[in-house]
XYZ file of C-alpha atoms in Angstrom:
497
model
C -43.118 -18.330 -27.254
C -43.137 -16.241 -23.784
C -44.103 -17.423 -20.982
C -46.796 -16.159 -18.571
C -45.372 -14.661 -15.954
C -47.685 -12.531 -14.464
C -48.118 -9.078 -14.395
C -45.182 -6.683 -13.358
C -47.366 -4.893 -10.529
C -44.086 -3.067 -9.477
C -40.795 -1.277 -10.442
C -38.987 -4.069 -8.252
C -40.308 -7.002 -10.477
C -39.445 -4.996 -13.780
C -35.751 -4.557 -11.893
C -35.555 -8.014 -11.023
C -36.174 -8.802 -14.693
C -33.895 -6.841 -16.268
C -31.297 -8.308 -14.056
C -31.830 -11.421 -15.153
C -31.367 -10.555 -19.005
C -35.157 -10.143 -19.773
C -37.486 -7.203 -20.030
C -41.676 -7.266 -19.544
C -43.619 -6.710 -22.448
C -48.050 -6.765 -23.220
C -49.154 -9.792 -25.146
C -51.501 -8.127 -28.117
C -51.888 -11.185 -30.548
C -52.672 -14.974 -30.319
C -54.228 -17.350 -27.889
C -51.792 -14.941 -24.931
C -53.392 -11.934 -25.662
C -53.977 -10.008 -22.697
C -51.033 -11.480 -21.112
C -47.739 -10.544 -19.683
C -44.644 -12.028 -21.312
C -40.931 -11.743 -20.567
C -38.313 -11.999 -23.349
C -34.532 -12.334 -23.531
C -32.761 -8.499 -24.440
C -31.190 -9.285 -27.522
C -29.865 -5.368 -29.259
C -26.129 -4.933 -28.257
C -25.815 -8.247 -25.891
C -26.137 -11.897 -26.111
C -28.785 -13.755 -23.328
C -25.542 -14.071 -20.510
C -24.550 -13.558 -16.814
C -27.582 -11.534 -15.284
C -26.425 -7.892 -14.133
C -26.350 -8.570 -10.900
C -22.928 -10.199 -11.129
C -21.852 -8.792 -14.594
C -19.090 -5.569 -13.886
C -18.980 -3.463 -16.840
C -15.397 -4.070 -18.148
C -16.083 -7.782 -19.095
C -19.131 -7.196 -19.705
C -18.796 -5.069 -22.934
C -16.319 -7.664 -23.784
C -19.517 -10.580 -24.711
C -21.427 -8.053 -25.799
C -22.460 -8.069 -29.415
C -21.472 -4.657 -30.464
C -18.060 -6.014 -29.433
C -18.023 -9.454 -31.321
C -19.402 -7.793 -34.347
C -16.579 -4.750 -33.695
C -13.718 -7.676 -33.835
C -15.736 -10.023 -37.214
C -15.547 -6.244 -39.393
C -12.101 -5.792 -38.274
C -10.940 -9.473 -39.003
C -12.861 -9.039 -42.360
C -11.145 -5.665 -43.453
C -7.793 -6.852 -42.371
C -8.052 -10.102 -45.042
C -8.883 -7.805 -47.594
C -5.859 -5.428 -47.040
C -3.938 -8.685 -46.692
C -5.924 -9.841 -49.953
C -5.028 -6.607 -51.442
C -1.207 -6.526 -50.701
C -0.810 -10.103 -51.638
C -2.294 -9.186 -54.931
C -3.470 -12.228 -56.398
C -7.523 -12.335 -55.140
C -8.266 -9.482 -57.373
C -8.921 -6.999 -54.600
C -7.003 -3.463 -55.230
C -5.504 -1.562 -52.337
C -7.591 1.277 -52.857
C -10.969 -0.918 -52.587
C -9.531 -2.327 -49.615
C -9.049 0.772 -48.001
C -12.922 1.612 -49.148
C -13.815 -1.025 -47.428
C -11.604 0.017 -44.367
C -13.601 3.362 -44.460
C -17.029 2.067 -45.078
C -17.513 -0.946 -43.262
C -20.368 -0.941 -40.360
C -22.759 -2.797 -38.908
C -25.569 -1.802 -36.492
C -26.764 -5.114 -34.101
C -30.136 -4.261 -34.774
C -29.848 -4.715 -38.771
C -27.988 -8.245 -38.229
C -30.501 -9.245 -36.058
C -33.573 -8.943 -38.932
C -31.097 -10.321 -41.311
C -30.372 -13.171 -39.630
C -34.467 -13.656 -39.183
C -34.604 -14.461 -42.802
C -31.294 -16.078 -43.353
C -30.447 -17.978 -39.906
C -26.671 -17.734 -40.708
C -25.422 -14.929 -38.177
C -22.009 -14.688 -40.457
C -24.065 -14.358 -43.455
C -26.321 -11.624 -41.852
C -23.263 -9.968 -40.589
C -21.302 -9.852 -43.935
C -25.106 -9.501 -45.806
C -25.730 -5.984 -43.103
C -21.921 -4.654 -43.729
C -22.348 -4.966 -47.718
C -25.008 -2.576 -47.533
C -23.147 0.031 -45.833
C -19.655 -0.540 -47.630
C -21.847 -0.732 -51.172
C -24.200 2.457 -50.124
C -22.090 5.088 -51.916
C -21.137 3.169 -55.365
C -22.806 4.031 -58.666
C -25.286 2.144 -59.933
C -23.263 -0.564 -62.229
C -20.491 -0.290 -60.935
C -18.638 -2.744 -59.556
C -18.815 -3.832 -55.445
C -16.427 -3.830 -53.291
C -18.073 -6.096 -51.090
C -17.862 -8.810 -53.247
C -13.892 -8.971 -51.662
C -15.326 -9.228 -48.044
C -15.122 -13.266 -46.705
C -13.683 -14.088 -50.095
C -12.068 -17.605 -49.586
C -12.975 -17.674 -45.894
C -15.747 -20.427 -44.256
C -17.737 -19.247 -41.145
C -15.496 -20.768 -38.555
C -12.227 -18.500 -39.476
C -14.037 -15.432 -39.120
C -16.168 -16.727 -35.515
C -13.466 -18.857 -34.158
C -10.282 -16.069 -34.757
C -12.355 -13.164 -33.319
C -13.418 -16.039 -30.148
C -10.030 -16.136 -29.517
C -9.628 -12.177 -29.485
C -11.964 -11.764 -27.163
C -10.942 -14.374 -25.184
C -7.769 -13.099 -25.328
C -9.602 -9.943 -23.957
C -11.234 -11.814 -21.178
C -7.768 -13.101 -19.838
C -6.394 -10.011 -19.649
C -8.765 -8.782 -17.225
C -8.792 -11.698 -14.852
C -5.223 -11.483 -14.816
C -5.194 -8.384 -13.832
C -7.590 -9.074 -11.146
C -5.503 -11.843 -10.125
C -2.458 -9.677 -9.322
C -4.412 -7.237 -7.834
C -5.648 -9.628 -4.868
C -2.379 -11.503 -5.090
C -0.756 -8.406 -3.641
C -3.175 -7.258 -1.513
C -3.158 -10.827 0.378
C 0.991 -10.318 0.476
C 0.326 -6.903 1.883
C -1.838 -8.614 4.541
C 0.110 -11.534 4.927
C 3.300 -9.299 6.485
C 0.686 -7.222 8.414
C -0.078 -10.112 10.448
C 2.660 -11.635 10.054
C 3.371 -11.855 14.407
C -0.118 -12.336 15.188
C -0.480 -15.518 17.160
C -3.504 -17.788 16.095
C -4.196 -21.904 16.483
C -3.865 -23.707 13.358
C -6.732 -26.183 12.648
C -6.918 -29.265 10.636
C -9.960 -31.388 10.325
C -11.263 -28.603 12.642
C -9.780 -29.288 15.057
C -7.147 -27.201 17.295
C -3.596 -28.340 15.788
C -0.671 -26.374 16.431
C 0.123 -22.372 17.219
C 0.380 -20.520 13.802
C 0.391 -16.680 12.881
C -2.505 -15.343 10.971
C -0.400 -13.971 8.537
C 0.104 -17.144 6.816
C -2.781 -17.644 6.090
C -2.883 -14.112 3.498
C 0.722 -15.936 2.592
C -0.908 -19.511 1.400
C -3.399 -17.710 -0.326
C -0.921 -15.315 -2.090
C 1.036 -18.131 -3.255
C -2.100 -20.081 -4.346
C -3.012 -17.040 -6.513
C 0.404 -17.251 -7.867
C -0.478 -20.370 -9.212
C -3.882 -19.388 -10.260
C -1.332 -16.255 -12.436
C 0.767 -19.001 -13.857
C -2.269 -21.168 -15.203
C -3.979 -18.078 -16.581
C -1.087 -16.324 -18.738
C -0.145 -20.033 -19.839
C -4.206 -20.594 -21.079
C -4.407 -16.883 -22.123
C -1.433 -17.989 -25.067
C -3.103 -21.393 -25.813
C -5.956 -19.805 -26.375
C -4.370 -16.773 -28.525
C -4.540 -18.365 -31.889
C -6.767 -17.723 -35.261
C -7.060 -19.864 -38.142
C -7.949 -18.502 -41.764
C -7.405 -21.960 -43.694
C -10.953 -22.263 -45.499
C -13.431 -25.181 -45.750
C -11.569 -27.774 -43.996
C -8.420 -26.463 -43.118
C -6.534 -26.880 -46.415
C -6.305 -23.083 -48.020
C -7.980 -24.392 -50.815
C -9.179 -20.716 -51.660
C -6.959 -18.476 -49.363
C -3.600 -17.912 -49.212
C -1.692 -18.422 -45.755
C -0.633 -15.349 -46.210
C -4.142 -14.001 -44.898
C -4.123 -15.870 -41.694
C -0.669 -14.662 -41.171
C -1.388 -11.067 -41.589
C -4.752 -11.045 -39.986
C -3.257 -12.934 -37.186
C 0.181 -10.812 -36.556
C -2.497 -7.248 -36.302
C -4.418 -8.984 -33.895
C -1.885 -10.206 -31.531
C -2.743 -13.980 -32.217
C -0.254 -16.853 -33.448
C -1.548 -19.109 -37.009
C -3.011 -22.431 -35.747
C -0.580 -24.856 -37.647
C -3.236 -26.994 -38.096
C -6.803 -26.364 -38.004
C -9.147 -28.501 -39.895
C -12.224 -26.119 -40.238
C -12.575 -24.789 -36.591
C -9.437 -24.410 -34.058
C -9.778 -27.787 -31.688
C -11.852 -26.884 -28.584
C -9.271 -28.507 -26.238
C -7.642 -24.598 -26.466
C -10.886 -23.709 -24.846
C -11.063 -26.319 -22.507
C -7.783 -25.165 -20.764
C -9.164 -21.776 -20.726
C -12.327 -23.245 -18.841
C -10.076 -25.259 -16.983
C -7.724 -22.560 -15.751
C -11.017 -20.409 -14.844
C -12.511 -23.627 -12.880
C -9.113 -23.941 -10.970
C -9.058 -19.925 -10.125
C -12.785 -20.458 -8.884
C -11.922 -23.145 -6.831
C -9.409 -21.048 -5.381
C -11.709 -18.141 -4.700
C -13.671 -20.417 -2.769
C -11.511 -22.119 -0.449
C -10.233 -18.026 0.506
C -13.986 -17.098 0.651
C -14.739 -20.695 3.123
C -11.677 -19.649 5.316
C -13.738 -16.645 5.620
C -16.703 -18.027 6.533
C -15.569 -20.761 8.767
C -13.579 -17.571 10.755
C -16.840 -15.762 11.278
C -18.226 -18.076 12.913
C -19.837 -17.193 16.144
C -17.985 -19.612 17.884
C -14.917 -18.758 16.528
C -15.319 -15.132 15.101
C -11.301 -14.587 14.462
C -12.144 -12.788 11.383
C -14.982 -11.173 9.296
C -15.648 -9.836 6.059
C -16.609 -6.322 6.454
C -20.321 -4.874 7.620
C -20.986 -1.854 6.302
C -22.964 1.005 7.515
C -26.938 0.665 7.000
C -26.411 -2.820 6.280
C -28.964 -5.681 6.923
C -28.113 -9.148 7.993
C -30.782 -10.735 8.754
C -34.968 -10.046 7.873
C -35.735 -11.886 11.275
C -33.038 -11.377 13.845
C -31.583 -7.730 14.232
C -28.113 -9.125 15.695
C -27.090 -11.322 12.662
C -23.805 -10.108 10.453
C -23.451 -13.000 8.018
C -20.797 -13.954 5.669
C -22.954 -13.535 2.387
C -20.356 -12.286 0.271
C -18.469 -14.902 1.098
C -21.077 -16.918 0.892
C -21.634 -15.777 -2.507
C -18.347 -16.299 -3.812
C -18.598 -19.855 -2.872
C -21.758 -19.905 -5.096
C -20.772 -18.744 -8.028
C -17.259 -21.185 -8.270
C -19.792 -23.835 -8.418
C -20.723 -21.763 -11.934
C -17.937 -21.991 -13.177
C -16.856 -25.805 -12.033
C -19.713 -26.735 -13.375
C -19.358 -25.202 -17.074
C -15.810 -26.088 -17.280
C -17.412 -30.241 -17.569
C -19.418 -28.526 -20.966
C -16.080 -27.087 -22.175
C -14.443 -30.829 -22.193
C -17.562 -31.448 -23.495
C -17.148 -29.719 -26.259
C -13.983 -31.072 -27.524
C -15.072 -33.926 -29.412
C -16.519 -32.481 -32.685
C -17.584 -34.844 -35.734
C -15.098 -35.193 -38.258
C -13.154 -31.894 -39.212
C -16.450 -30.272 -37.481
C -19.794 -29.755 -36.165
C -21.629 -26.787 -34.497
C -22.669 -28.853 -31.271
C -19.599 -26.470 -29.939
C -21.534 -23.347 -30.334
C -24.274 -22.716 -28.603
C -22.765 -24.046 -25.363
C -19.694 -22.486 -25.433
C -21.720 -18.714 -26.169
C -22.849 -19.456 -22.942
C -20.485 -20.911 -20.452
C -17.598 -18.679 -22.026
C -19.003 -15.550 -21.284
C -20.673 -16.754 -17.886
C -17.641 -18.221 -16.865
C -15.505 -14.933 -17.394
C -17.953 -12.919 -15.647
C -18.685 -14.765 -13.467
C -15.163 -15.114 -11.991
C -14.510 -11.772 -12.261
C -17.046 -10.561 -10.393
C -15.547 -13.334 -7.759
C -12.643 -11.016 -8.082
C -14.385 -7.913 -7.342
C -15.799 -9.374 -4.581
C -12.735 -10.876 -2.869
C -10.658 -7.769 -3.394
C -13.446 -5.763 -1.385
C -13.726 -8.308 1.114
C -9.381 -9.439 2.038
C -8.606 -5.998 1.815
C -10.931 -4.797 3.924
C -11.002 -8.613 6.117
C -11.937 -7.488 9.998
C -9.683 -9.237 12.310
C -10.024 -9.617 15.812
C -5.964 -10.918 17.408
C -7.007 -10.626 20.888
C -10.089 -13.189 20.159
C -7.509 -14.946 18.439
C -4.887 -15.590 21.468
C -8.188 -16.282 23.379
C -8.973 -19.099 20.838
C -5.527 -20.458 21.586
C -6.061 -21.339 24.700
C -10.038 -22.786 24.744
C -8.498 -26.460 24.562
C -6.393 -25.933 27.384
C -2.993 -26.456 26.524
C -3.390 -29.413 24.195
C -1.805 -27.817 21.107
C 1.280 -28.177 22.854
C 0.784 -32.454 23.078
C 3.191 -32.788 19.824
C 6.090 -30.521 21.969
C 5.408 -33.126 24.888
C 6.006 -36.218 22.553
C 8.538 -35.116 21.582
C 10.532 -33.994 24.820
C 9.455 -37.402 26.237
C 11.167 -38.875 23.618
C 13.966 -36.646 23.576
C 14.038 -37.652 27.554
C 14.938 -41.110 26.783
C 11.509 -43.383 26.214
C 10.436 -45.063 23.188
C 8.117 -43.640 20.768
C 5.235 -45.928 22.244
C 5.332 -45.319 25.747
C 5.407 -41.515 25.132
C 2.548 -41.317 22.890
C 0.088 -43.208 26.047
C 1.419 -40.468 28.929
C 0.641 -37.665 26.206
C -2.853 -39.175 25.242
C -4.611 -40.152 28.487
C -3.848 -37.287 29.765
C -4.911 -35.309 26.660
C -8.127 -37.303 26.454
C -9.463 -36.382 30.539
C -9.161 -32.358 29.601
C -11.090 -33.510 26.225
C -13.637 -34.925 28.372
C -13.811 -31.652 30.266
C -13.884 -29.614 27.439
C -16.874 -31.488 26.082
C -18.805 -31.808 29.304
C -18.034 -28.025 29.819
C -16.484 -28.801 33.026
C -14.294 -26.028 34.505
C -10.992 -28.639 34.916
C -7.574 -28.893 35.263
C -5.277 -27.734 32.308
C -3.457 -29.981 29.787
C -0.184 -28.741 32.019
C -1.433 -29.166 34.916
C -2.710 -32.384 34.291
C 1.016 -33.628 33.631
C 2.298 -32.128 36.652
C 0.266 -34.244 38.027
C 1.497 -37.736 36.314
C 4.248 -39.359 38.318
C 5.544 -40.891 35.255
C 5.578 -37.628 33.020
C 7.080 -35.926 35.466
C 10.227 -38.223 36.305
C 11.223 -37.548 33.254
C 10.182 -33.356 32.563
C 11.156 -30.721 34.596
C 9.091 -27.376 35.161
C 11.597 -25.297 33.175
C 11.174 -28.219 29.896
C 7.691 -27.369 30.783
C 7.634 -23.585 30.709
C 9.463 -23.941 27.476
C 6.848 -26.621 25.726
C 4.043 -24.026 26.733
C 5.502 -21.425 24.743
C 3.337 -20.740 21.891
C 6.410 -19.120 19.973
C 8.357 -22.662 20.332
C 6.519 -23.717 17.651
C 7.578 -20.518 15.219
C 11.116 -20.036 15.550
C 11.237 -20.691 11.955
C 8.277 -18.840 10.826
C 10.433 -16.369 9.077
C 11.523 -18.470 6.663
C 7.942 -18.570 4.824
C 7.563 -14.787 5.158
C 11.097 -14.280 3.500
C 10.355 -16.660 0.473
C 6.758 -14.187 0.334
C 8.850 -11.336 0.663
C 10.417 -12.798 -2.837
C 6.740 -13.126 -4.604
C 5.956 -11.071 -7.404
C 2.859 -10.916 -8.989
């Protein structure tokens, strides 16, 4: 039954409604008469990924007009293959009737399936009608050919595939797409002098441009573990009630297979195992995850206090109801969001793979949802990301500013090591470098306007007998620490996406 919602006093809650999936409709009968409801849109889409983050591409893909496109093509291509093999019965002129008269409208399947609550049976039930509508009275059906020998699970689980197999395709190519765009980037800025960070904290001089480079390469990886789930996943099965072509030759599942681009299952039993579709899940979890730790370097750079970098602000835009100045990260923010989506529906996929016996259906219903939510999902990510690295706002000169807000101490692991170099153990270095590390710390934190990490060793006797001001000038360098940079940007150069 609906719930109450309330009336839809404006245009902006019937918007906000459709968004989600669901449209506003009058209550006339029953105890709710009176009322407002809201119901799920259910002609030419399944209840999936609201609008908002649905682009149109993958969308279409879960739509129903789509999986209903891909069942009456996997049904007319076993009864051509039916009809060539020539043993079902089937002649290759009704199979090309069929070819020519098969249809479906979403609509019809949808009352269908309101008596029969089989979808496959009102699919097959709603394309009879229109591949039987033109035969004489008596005469014999060519429908009766359509599903002969199959079970549910070779027509649903084969086309599942397909349009899985659809669904990769697009994230890979959205994968590429920001993969070179971050290379791009990655050379632009590839001599831009920035402090590295770990735990947060001021670490070593760095350029900005490998930071593009590490996420390049990650999206490399996210490539690799796409293409190799995109061809676990490609696979149909047509072996009948429990996998044994008791009433179907393999023949079938070959030819259906080879037209759509998807390899036999060796061995299915009555579905194809769900472990394929775990990988897939996984794979898109993984790529998520990856999207997010770009999208958090994002956000962690726009930070007021360290504002290095920003995802763009465009003109007329808002950032904040409350305060006029703000320019937040909320695409970013976003991003970071939504991988939590898709983490989170990968755990139903694993789910998922332990079926009863040679199967149940407690597969189904979860994986209608978290398939399609996961794809779009992630691709809007894509979008997203794409809009925001290639149009990233970077600011070098606040950069080489942040360099030097500790002072000097990024340079402590250069000082180690020329102590050591001068002829002291290990041990005693490490206590000059530290205490004199830790009193421009204490300045830093007590925003007292002291002396530099430098100057604080030219003022230790004991550091001092053993580094001269020229060692010094050199261990101050920030490009000391990148002589070798290069060699990252040249294996980048070598990346291909």
């Amino acid at each position: 039954m609906p719930r109450r919602l309330g009336a839809p006093e404006s245009i902006a809650w019937a918007r906000a409604a459709d968004e989600a999936g669901y449209f506003w409709y009058p209550v006339h009968e029953g105890k709710r008469a009176g009322r407002w409801g809201v119901r799920a849109h259910c002609q030419g889409k399944e209840t999936r990924m609201i609008g908002r983050y649905t682009r149109p591409e993958m969308g279409r893909i879960w739509e129903l007009e789509n999986k209903f496109a891909i069942w009456k093509e996997i049904e007319v291509l076993a009864c051509e293959a039916q009809a060539e093999l020539g043993q079902a019965g089937i002649t290759r002129e009704e199979a090309q009737w069929i070819r020519d008269h098969a249809d479906f409208t979403v609509e019809e399947i949808d009352e269908i399936e309101k008596v029969t609550n089989h979808d496959v049976i009102a699919f097959t039930t709603c394309m009879a009608g229109y591949i039987d509508a033109d035969i004489p009275e008596g005469a014999d059906k060519p429908s009766r050919w359509v599903h002969y020998g199959m079970t549910s699970s070779d027509l649903g689980d084969t086309a599942l595939s397909y349009q899985v197999t659809q669904a990769c395709d697009i994230i890979i190519d959205d994968i590429k797409r920001l993969g070179e765009t971050c290379k791009r980037r990655a050379f632009e800025f590839q001599n831009t002098l920035c402090v590295g960070r770990t735990h947060g904290i001021h670490a070593e001089p760095m350029t900005f441009g490998m930071k593009f480079g590490s996420w390049a390469w990650a999206l490399k990886r996210a490539l690799t573990r796409m293409e190799e789930a995109r061809a676990v996943a490609a696979t149909g099965a047509i072996s009948g009630a429990v996998g044994t072509y008791s009433s179907i030759d393999p023949f079938v599942e070959q030819y259906v297979c080879e037209k759509l681009g998807l390899t036999p299952n060796p061995l299915s039993t009555q579905v194809l195992a769900r472990d394929r579709h775990a990988q897939v899940m996984a794979a898109l979890a993984v790529t998520a995850s990856t999207l997010e730790s770009i999208a958090m370097q994002v956000r962690l750079l726009q930070q007021s206090d360290v504002i290095e970098a920003e995802e763009p602000f465009t003109k007329g835009q808002k950032g904040s109801s409350a305060m006029p100045h703000k320019r937040n990260p909320i695409t970013a923010e976003r991003v970071c969001g939504l991988a939590r989506v898709v983490k989170a529906n990968a755990q139903v996929a694993f789910d998922n793979v332990a079926l009863w016996f040679e199967r149940d259906i407690s597969h189904s219903g979860a994986e209608r949802v978290v398939l399609a939510d996961s794809f779009t999902a992630l691709d809007y990510m894509f979008g997203k990301m794409q809009w925001m690295l290639d149009g990233l706002q970077t600011y070098p000169a606040k950069m080489e500013h942040n360099l030097w807000r500790t002072k000097g101490l990024i340079f402590s692991s250069k000082v180690l090591l020329a102590l050591v170099d001068a002829g002291i153990s290990r041990e005693d270095a490490y206590v000059i470098v530290q205490r004199n590390a830790m009193k421009v710390w204490e300045d830093i934190q007590n925003a007292v306007d002291g002396p530099t990490y430098r100057e604080r060793l030219e003022a230790d006797d004991e550091a001092m007998a053993l580094l001269s001001q020229e060692k010094l000038d050199e261990i101050f360098d920030p490009w000391d620490f990148l002589t070798r940079k290069d060699v990252v940007f040249d294996r980048l150069q070598e990346l291909e996406f």
